Coordinates of C-alpha atoms in Angstrom, one line a residue:
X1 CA -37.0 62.2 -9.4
X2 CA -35.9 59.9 -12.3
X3 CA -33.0 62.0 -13.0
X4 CA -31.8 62.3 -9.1
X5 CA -32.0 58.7 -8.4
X6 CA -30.0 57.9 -12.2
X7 CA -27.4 60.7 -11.7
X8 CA -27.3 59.3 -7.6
X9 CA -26.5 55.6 -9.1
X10 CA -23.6 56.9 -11.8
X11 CA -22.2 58.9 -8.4
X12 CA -21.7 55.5 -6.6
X13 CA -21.3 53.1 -9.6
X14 CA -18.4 55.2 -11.6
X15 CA -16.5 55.4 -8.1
X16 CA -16.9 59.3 -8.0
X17 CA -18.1 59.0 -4.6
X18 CA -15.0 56.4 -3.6
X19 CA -12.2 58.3 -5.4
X20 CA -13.5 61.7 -3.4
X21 CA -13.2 59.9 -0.5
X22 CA -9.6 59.1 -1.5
X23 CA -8.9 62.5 -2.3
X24 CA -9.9 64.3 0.8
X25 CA -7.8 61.8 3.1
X26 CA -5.0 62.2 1.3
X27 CA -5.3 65.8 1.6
X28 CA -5.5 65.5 5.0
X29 CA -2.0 63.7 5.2
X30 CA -0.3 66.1 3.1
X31 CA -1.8 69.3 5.4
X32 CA 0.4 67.5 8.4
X33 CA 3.5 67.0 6.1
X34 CA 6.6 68.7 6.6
X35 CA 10.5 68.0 5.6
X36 CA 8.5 66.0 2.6
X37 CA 9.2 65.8 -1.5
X38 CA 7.3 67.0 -3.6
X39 CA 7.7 65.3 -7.8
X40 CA 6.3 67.3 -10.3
X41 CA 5.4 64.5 -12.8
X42 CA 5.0 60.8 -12.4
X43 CA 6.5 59.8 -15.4
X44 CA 9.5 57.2 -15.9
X45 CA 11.8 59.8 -14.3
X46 CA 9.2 60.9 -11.5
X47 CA 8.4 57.2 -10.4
X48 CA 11.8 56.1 -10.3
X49 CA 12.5 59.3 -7.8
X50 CA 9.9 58.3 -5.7
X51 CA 10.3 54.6 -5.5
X52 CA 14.2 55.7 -4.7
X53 CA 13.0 58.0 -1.8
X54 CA 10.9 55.8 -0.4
X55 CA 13.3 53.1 0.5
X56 CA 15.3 56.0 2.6
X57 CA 11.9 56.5 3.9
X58 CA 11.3 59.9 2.7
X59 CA 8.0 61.6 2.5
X60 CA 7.0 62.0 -1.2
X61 CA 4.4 64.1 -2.4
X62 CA 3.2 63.7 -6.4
X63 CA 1.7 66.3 -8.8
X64 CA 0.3 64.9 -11.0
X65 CA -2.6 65.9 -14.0
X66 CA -3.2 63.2 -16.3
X67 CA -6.8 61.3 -15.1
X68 CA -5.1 57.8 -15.7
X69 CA -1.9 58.3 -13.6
X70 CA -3.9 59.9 -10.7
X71 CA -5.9 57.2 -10.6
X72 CA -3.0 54.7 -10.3
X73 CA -1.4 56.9 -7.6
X74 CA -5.1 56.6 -5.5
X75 CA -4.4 52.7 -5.7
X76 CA -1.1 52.6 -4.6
X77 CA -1.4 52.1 -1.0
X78 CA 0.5 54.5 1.2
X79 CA 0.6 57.5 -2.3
X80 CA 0.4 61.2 -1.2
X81 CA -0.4 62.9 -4.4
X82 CA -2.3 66.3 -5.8
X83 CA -4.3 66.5 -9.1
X84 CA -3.5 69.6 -11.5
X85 CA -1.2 71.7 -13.1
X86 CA 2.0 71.6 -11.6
X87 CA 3.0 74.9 -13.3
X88 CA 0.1 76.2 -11.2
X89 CA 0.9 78.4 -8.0
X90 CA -2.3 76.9 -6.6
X91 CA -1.6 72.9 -7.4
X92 CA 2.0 73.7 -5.7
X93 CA 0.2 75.1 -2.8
X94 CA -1.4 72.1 -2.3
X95 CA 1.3 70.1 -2.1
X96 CA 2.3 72.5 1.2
X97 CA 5.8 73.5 -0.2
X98 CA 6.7 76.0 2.0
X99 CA 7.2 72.9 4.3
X100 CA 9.1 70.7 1.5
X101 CA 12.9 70.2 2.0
X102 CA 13.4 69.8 -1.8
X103 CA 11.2 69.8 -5.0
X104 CA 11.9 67.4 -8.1
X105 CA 10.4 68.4 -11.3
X106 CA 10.3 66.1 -14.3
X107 CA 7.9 67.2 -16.4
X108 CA 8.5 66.7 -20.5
X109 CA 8.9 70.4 -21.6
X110 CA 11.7 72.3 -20.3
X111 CA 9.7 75.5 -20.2
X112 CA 7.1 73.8 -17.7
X113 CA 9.9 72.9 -15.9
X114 CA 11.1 76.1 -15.5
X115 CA 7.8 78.0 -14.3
X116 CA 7.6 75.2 -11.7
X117 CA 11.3 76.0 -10.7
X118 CA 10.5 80.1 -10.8
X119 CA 7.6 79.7 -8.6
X120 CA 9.0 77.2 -6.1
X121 CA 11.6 79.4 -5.5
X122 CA 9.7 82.2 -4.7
X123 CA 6.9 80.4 -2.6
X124 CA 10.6 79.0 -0.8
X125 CA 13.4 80.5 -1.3
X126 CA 15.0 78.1 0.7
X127 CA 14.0 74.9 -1.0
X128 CA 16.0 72.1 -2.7
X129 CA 15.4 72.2 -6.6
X130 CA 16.1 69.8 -8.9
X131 CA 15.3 70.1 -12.3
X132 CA 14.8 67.9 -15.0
X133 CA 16.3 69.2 -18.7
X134 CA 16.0 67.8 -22.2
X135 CA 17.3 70.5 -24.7
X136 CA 21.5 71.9 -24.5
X137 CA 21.2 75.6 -22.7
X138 CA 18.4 74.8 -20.4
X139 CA 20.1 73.7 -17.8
X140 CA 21.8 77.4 -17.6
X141 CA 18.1 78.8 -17.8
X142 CA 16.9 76.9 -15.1
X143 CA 19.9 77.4 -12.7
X144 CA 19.4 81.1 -13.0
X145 CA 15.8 80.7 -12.8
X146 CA 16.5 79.3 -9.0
X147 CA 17.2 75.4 -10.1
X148 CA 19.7 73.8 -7.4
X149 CA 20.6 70.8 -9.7
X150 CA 19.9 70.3 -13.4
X151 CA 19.7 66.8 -14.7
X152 CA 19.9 65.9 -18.2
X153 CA 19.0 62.0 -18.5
X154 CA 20.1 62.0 -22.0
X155 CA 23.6 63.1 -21.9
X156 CA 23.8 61.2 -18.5
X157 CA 22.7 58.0 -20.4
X158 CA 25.0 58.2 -23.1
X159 CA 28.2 59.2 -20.9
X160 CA 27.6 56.0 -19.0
X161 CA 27.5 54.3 -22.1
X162 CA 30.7 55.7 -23.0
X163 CA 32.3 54.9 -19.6
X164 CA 31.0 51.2 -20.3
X165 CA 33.3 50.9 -22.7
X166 CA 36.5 52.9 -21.4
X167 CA 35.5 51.7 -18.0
X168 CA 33.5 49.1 -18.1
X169 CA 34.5 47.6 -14.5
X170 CA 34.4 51.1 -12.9
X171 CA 31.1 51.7 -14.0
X172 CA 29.5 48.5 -12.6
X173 CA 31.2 48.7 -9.6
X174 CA 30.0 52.3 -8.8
X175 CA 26.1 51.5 -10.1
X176 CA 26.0 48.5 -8.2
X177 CA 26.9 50.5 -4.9
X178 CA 24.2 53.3 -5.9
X179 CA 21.7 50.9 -6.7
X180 CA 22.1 48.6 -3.5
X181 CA 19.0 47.8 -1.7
X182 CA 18.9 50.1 1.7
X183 CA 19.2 47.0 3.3
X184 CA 22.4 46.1 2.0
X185 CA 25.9 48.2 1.6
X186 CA 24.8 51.9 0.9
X187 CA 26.6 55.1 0.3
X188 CA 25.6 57.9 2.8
X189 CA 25.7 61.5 2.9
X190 CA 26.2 62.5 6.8
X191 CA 25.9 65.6 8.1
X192 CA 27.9 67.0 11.1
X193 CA 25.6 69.9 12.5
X194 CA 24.9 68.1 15.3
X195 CA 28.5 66.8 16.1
X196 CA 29.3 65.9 19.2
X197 CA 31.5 69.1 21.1
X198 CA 34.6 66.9 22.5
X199 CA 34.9 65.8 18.6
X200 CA 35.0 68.8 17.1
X201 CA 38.5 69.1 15.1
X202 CA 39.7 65.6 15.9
X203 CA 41.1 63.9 13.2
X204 CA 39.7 60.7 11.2
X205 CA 43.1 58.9 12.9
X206 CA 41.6 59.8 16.1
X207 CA 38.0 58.9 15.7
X208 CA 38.9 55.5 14.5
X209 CA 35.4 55.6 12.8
X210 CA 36.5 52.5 10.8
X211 CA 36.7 50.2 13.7
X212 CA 33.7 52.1 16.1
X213 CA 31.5 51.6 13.3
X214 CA 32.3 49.4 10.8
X215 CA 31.9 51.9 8.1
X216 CA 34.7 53.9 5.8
X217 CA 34.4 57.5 5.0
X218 CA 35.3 58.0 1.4
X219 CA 34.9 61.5 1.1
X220 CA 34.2 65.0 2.7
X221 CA 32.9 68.1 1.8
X222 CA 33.8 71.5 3.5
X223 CA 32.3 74.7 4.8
X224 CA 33.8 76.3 1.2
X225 CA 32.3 73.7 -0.9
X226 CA 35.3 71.8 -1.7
X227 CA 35.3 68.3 -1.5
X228 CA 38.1 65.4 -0.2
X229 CA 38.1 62.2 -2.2
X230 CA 39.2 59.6 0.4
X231 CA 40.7 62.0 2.9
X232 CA 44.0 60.9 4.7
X233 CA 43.7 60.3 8.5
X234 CA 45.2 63.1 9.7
X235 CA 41.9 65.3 8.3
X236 CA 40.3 67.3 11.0
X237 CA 36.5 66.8 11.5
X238 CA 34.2 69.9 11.6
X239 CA 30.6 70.3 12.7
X240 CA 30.4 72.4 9.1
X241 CA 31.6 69.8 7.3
X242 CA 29.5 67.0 5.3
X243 CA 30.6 62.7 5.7
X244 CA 30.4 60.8 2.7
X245 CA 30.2 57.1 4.4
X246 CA 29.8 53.4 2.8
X247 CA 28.5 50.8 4.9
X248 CA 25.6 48.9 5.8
X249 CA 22.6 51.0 7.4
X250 CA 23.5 49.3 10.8
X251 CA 27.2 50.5 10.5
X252 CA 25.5 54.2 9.2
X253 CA 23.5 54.6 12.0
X254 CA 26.5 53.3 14.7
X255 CA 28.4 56.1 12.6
X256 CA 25.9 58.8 13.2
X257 CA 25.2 57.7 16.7
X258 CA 29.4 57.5 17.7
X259 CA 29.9 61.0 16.1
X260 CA 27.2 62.9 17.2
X261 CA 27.0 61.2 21.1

């Protein structure tokens, strides 16, 4: 009796009970998720991904293994997150990928990181990877192992140092647009699926989107891939085709709703 009643107490006191509690809500949430990310890794790189995703108000999902970090995610209010392996079929699972639109994985071995992007790919082939990569080569290993995107934070780091100095005024210029607050001037990627029939194949000239909107398209990319950098006016617009906009959210969304009404 002793025993039950001490072991009962340690239950409550240590939080067990609480954090359980915690657990099974949050599982809960992430059975009803769908078009979510999931982050493999809640390290510098992983936090910053989800922080960045959450101000486009994005779903984010974390894996996440070590005790301490998990239990910093359970305090963070509004934090979807699993416990375990994330190189484990059955931890990704859990995190209901086969519903994810796109899977970041920043774990600190490359090798992990590439058994988490072979078996994302085959629990969805259709998914968004994106890989984290630390060692040269890697990033040709994990593209053929089903990686959509390999980033190397290293060689990105020291590029942009390079560029501070050849470019210094460039540089700035294009980090402070990426690193805007959403609620300020943002840059936009806008798809055309849903484009509106009596636009299809008008030209940018004819859309006027500058002066509907408020916004400026800077770029396209076409049904081949190809991109335009700051296509001229006499562009035609396609429903296959992908707007790369700048403007404030209010003068996105007035895009989106002009081009697609």
């Amino acid at each position: 009796f002793f025993y039950a009643v001490t072991s009962f107490t340690r239950y409550i006191v240590e939080g067990v009970f609480m954090n359980s509690y915690k657990d099974n809500k949050v599982k809960r949430k992430i059975e009803k998720l769908s078009d979510h990310v999931v982050i493999c890794g809640f390290g510098r790189n992983g936090k910053q991904a989800a922080i960045e995703l959450s101000q486009h108000d994005v779903k984010v999902v974390v894996i996440e293994d070590k005790a301490e970090t998990v239990q910093l995610l359970r305090e963070t209010n509004g934090m979807l997150y699993v416990e375990g392996d994330a190189t484990d079929e059955e931890v990704l699972k859990l995190a209901h990928l086969e519903n994810a639109r796109a899977l970041i994985t920043t774990l600190p071995t490359d090798a992990d990181n590439l058994f988490v992007v072979l078996t994302a790919r085959e629990l969805n082939p259709s998914l968004k990877i994106i890989s984290r990569a630390s060692v040269d080569n890697s990033d040709v290993k994990l593209k053929r192992a089903g990686a959509t995107n390999v980033i190397m934070p290293d060689k990105l780091g020291g590029q942009s140092m390079a560029k501070l100095v050849a470019q210094p005024d460039v540089v700035e210029f294009i980090e402070l647009i990426l690193l805007q607050s959403i609620e300020n001037v943002i840059l936009e990627e806008i798809s055309c699926q849903k484009l509106a029939t009596c636009f299809e194949g008008k030209t940018l000239l004819e859309l006027d989107i500058r002066n509907t909107s408020g916004a400026n398209i800077i770029g396209m990319k076409r049904k081949d891939k190809s991109y335009l950098i700051n296509p001229v006016p006499e562009t035609p617009l396609l429903s296959t085709d992908k707007l790369f906009a700048l403007g404030t959210k209010t003068q996105i969304n007035q895009l989106i709703n002009t081009i697609t009404t």
